[in-house]
mmCIF file of C-alpha atoms in Angstrom:
data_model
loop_
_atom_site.group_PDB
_atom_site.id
_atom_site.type_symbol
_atom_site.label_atom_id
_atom_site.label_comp_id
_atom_site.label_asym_id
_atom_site.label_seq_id
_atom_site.Cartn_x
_atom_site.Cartn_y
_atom_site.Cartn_z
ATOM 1 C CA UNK A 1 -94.111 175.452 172.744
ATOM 2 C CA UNK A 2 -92.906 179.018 173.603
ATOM 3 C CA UNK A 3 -90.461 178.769 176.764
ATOM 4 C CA UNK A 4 -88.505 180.607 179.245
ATOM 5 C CA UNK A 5 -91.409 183.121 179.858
ATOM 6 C CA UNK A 6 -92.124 184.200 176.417
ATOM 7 C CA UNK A 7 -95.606 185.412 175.872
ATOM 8 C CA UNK A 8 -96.838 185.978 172.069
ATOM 9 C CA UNK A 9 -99.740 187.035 170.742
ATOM 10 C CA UNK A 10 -100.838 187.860 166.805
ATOM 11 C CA UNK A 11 -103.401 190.112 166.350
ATOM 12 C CA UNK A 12 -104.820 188.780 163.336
ATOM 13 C CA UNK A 13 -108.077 188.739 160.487
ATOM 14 C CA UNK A 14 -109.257 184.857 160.471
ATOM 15 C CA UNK A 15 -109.533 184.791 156.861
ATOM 16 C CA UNK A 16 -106.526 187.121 155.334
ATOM 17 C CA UNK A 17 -103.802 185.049 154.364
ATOM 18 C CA UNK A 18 -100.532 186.894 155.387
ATOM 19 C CA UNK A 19 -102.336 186.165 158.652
ATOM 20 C CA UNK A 20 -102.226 182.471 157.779
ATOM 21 C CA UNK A 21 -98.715 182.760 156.820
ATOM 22 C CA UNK A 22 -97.954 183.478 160.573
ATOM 23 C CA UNK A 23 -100.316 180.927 162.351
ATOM 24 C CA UNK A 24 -98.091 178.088 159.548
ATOM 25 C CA UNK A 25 -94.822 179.224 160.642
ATOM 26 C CA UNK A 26 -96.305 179.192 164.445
ATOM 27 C CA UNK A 27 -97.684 175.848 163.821
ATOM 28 C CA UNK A 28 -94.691 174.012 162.460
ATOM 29 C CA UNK A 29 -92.216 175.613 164.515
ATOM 30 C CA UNK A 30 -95.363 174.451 167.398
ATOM 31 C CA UNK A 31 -94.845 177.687 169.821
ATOM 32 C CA UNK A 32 -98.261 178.294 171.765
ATOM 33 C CA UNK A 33 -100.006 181.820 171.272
ATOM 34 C CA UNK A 34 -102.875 184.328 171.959
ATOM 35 C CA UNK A 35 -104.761 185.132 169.046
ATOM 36 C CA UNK A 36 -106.986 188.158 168.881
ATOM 37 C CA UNK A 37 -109.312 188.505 166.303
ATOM 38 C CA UNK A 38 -109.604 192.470 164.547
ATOM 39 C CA UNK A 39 -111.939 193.773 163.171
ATOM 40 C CA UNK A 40 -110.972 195.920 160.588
ATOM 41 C CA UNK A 41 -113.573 198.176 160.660
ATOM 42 C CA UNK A 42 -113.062 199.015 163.864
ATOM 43 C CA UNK A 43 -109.555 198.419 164.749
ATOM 44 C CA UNK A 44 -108.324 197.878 168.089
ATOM 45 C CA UNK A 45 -105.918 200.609 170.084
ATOM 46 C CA UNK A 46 -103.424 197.851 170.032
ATOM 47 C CA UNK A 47 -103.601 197.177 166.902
ATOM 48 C CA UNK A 48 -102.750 200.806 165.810
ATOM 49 C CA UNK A 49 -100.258 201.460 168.692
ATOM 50 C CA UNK A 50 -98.436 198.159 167.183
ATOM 51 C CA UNK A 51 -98.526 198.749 163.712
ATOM 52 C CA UNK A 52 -98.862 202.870 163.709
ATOM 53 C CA UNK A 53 -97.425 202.568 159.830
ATOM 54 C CA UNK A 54 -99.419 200.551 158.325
ATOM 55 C CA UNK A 55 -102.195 200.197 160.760
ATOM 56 C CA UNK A 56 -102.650 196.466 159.376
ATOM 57 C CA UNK A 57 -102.413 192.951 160.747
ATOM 58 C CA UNK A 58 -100.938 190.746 161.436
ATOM 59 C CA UNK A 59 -98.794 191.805 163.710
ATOM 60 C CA UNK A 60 -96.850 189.050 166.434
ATOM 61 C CA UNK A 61 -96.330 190.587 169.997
ATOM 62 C CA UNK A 62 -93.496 188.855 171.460
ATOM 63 C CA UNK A 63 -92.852 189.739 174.976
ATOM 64 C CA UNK A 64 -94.741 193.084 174.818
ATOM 65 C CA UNK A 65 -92.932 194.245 170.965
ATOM 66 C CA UNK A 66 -94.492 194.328 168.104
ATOM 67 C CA UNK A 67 -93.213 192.885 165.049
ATOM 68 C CA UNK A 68 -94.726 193.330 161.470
ATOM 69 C CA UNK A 69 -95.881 192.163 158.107
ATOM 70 C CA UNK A 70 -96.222 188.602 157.649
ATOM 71 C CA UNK A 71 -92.648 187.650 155.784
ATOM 72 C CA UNK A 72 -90.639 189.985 158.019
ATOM 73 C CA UNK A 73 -92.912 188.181 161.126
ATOM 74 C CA UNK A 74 -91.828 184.611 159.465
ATOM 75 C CA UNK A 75 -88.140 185.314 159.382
ATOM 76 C CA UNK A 76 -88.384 186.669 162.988
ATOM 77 C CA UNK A 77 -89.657 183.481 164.251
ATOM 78 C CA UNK A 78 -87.362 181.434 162.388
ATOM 79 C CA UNK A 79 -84.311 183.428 163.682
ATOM 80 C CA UNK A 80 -85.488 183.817 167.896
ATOM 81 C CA UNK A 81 -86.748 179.948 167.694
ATOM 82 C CA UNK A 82 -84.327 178.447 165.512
ATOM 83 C CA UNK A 83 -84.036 175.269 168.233
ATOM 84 C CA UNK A 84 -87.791 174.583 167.624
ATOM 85 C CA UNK A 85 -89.326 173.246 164.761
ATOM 86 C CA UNK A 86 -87.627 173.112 161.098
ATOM 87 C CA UNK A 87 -85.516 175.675 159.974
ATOM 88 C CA UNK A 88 -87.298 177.852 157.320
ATOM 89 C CA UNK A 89 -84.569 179.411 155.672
ATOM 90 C CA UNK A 90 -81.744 177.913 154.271
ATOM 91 C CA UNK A 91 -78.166 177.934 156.258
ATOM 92 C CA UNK A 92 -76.171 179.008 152.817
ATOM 93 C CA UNK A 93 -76.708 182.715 152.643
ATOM 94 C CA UNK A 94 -76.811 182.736 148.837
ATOM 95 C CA UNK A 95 -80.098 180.201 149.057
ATOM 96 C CA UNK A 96 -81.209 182.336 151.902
ATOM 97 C CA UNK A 97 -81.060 185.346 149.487
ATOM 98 C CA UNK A 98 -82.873 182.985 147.038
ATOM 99 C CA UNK A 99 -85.816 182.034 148.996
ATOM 100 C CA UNK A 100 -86.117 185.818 149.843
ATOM 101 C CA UNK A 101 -86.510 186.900 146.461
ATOM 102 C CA UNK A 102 -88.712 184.036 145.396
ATOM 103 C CA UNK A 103 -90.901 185.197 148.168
ATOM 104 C CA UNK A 104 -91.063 189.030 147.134
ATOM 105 C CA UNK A 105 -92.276 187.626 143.618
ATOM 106 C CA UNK A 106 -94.865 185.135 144.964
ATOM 107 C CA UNK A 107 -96.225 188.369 147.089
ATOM 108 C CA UNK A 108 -95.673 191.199 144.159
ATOM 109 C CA UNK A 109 -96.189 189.112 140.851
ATOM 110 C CA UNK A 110 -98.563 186.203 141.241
ATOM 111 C CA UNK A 111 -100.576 187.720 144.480
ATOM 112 C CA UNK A 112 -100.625 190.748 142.818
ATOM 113 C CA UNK A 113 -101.937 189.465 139.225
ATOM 114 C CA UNK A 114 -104.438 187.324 141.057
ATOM 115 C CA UNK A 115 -105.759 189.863 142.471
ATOM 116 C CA UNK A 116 -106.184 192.326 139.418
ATOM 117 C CA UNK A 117 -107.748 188.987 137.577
ATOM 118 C CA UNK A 118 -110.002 189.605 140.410
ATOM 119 C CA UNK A 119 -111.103 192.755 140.754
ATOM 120 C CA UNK A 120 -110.084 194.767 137.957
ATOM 121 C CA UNK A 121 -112.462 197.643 136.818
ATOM 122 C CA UNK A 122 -113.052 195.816 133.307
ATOM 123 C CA UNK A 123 -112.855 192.711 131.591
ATOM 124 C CA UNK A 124 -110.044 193.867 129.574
ATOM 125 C CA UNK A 125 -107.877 194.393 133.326
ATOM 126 C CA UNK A 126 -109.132 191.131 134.573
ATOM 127 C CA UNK A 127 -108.421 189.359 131.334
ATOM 128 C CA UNK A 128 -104.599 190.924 131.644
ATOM 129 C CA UNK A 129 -104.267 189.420 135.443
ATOM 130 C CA UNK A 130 -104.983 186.395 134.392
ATOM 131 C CA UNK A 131 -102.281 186.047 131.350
ATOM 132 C CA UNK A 132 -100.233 187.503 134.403
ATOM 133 C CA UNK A 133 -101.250 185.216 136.863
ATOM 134 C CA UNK A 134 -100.518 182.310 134.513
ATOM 135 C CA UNK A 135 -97.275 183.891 133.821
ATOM 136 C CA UNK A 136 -95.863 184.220 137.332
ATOM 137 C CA UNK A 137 -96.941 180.499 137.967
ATOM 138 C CA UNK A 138 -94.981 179.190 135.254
ATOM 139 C CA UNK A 139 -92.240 181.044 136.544
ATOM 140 C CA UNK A 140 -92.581 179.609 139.965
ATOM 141 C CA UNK A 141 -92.961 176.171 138.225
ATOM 142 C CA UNK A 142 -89.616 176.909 137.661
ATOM 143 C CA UNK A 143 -88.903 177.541 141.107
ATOM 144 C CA UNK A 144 -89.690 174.779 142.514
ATOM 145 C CA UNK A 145 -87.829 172.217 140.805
ATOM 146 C CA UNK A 146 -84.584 174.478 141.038
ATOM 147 C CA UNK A 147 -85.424 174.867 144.699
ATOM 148 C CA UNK A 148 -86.782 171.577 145.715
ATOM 149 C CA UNK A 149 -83.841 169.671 144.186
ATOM 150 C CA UNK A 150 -86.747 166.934 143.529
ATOM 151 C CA UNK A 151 -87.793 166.476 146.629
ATOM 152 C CA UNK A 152 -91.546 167.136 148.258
ATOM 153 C CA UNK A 153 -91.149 171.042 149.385
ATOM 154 C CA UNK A 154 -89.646 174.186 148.390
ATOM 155 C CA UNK A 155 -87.665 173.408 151.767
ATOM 156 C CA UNK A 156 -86.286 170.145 150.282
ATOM 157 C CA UNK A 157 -87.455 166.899 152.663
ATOM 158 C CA UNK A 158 -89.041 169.775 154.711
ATOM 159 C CA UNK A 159 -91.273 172.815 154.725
ATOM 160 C CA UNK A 160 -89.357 175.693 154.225
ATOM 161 C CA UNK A 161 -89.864 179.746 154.094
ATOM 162 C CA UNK A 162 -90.941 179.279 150.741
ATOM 163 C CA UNK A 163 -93.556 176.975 151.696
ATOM 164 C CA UNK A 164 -95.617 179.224 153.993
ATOM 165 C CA UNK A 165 -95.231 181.928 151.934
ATOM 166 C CA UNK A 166 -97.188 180.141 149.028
ATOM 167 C CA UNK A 167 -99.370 177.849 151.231
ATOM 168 C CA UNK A 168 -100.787 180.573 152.902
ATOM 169 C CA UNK A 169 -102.816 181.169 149.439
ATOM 170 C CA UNK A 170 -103.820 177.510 149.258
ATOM 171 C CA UNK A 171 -106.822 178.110 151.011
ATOM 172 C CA UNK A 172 -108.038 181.141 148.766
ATOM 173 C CA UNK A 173 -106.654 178.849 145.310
ATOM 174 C CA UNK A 174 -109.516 176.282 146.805
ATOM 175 C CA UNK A 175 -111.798 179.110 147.579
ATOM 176 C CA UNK A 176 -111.681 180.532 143.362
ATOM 177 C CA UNK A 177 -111.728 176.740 142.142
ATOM 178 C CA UNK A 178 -115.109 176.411 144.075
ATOM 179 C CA UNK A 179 -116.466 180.121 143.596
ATOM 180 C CA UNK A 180 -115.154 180.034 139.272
ATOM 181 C CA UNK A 181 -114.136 176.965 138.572
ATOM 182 C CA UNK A 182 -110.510 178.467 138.328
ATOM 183 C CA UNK A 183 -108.123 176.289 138.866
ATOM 184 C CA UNK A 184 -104.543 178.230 139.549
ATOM 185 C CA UNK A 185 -102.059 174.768 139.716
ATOM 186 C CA UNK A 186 -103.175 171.754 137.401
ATOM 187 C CA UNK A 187 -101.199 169.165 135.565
ATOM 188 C CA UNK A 188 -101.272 170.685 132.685
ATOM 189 C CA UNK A 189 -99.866 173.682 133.115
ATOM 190 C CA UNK A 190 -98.097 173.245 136.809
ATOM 191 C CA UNK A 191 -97.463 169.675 137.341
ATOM 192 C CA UNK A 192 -94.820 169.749 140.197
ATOM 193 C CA UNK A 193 -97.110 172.551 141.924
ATOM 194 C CA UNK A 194 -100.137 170.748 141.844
ATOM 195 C CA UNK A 195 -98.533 167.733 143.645
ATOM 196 C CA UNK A 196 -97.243 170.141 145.900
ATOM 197 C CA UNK A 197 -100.344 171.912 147.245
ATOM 198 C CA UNK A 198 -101.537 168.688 147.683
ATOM 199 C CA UNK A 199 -98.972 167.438 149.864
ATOM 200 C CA UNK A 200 -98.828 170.429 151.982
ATOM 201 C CA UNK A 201 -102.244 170.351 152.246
ATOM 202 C CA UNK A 202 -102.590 166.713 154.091
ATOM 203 C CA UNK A 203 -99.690 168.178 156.885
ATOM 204 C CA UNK A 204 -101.327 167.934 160.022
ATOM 205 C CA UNK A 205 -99.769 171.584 161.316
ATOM 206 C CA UNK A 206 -101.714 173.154 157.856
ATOM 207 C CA UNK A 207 -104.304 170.872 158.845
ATOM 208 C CA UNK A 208 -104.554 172.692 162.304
ATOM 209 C CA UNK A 209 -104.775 176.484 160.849
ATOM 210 C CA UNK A 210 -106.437 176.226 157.435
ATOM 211 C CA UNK A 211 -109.904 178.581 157.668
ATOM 212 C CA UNK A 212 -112.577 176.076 156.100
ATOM 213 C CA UNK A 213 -113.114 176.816 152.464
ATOM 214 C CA UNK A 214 -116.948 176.875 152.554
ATOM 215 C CA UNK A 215 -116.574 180.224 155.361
ATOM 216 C CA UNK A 216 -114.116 181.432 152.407
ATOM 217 C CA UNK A 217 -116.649 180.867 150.326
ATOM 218 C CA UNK A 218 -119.221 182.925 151.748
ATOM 219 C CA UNK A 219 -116.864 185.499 153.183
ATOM 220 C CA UNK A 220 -115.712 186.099 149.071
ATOM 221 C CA UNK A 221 -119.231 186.453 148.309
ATOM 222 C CA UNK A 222 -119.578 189.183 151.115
ATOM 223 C CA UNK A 223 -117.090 190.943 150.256
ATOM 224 C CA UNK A 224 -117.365 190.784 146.709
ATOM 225 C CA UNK A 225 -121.063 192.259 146.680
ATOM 226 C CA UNK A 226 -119.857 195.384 149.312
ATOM 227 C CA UNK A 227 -117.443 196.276 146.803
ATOM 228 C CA UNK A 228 -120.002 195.888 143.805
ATOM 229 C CA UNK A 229 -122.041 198.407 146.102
ATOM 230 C CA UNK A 230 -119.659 200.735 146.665
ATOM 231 C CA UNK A 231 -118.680 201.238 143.031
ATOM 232 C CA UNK A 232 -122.546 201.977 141.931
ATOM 233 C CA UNK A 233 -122.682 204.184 145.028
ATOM 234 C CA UNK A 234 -119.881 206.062 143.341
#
């Protein structure tokens, strides 16, 4: 629990996963907190006074300052409440460098190619995110048994930064395996991932934060037929 007076809120969007990313490192590292729901249509004044840049969430409030994007938010909570919870990033500042860089690629390669195998403009884009997409997990295949060392997480015997930087897209990887049958980590081509999102799945502080997949669901499907609209209306 958050001590010694400190108050935190996250302003957040219940089904965007860099917000997720936050309420997993808040869970594990078990600090209590305000949430505030945006909406993003209609953003709140202290939304945009915190985040004036990007104008995005989520952004953490910790004792009246704002602090921003999800990774940067992540680290921040690992450093002020390092006594609390398990530490997410490694002590050796070479691994710590590691696990920073293996984050930036699971944000700017596989996010990113997931989502142009999403909603690219043609077949021909969406076809090309998906060779990506396949690409970048292979890679991170990789990743996981050089970080891991064999053991359960990307954190070793524990979840580490790595950890809730993926497994806040485990809920949306369950949300496409329902919505097209895609299935991002299997045995065949990811065997030491797949066992992975399982196991961090079944932790009781993921447990307590994951959005339910059939809201997902139907929130996709939303959002997915405004777009469609918005192209024709164009």
């Amino acid at each position: 629990m958050a001590g010694g007076g400190d108050e935190l809120k996250l302003l957040g969007m219940w089904a965007s996963p860099f917000v997720l990313r936050v309420k997993l490192a808040l869970s594990f590292k078990g600090l209590s907190y305000e949430y505030v729901e945006e909406d993003l249509r209609n953003k709140s004044d202290l939304l945009l006074s915190s985040n004036p840049v990007h104008k995005k969430v989520p952004v953490l409030i910790h004792n009246g300052k704002p602090v921003c994007e999800s990774q940067i938010i992540v680290q921040y909570l690992d450093e002020v409440y390092s006594a609390a919870g398990p530490s997410f990033l490694p002590v050796d500042p070479y691994e710590r460098a590691m696990a920073r860089f293996w984050a930036s690629f699971i944000d700017e390669k596989f996010l990113a190619s997931w989502i142009k195998a999403g909603r690219g403009k043609t077949d021909e884009e969406k076809a090309e995110g998906l060779k990506l997409t396949f690409a970048a997990i292979e890679t991170l295949e990789g990743a996981f048994k050089e970080c891991s060392k064999g053991k359960p997480f990307f954190g070793g015997d524990s979840v580490g930064y790595l950890d809730i930087a993926l497994g806040a897209l485990v809920a949306w990887m369950h949300t496409a395996e329902v919505r097209h049958g895609l299935r991002l980590f299997d045995a065949s081509r990811s065997p030491l991932l797949e066992k992975w999102v399982e196991r961090f799945g079944k932790l009781d502080e993921v447990v307590a934060v994951l959005p339910d997949i059939d809201r997902l669901v139907e929130h996709a499907k939303v959002r997915e037929a405004e777009v469609a609209a918005a192209a024709a209306g164009n």
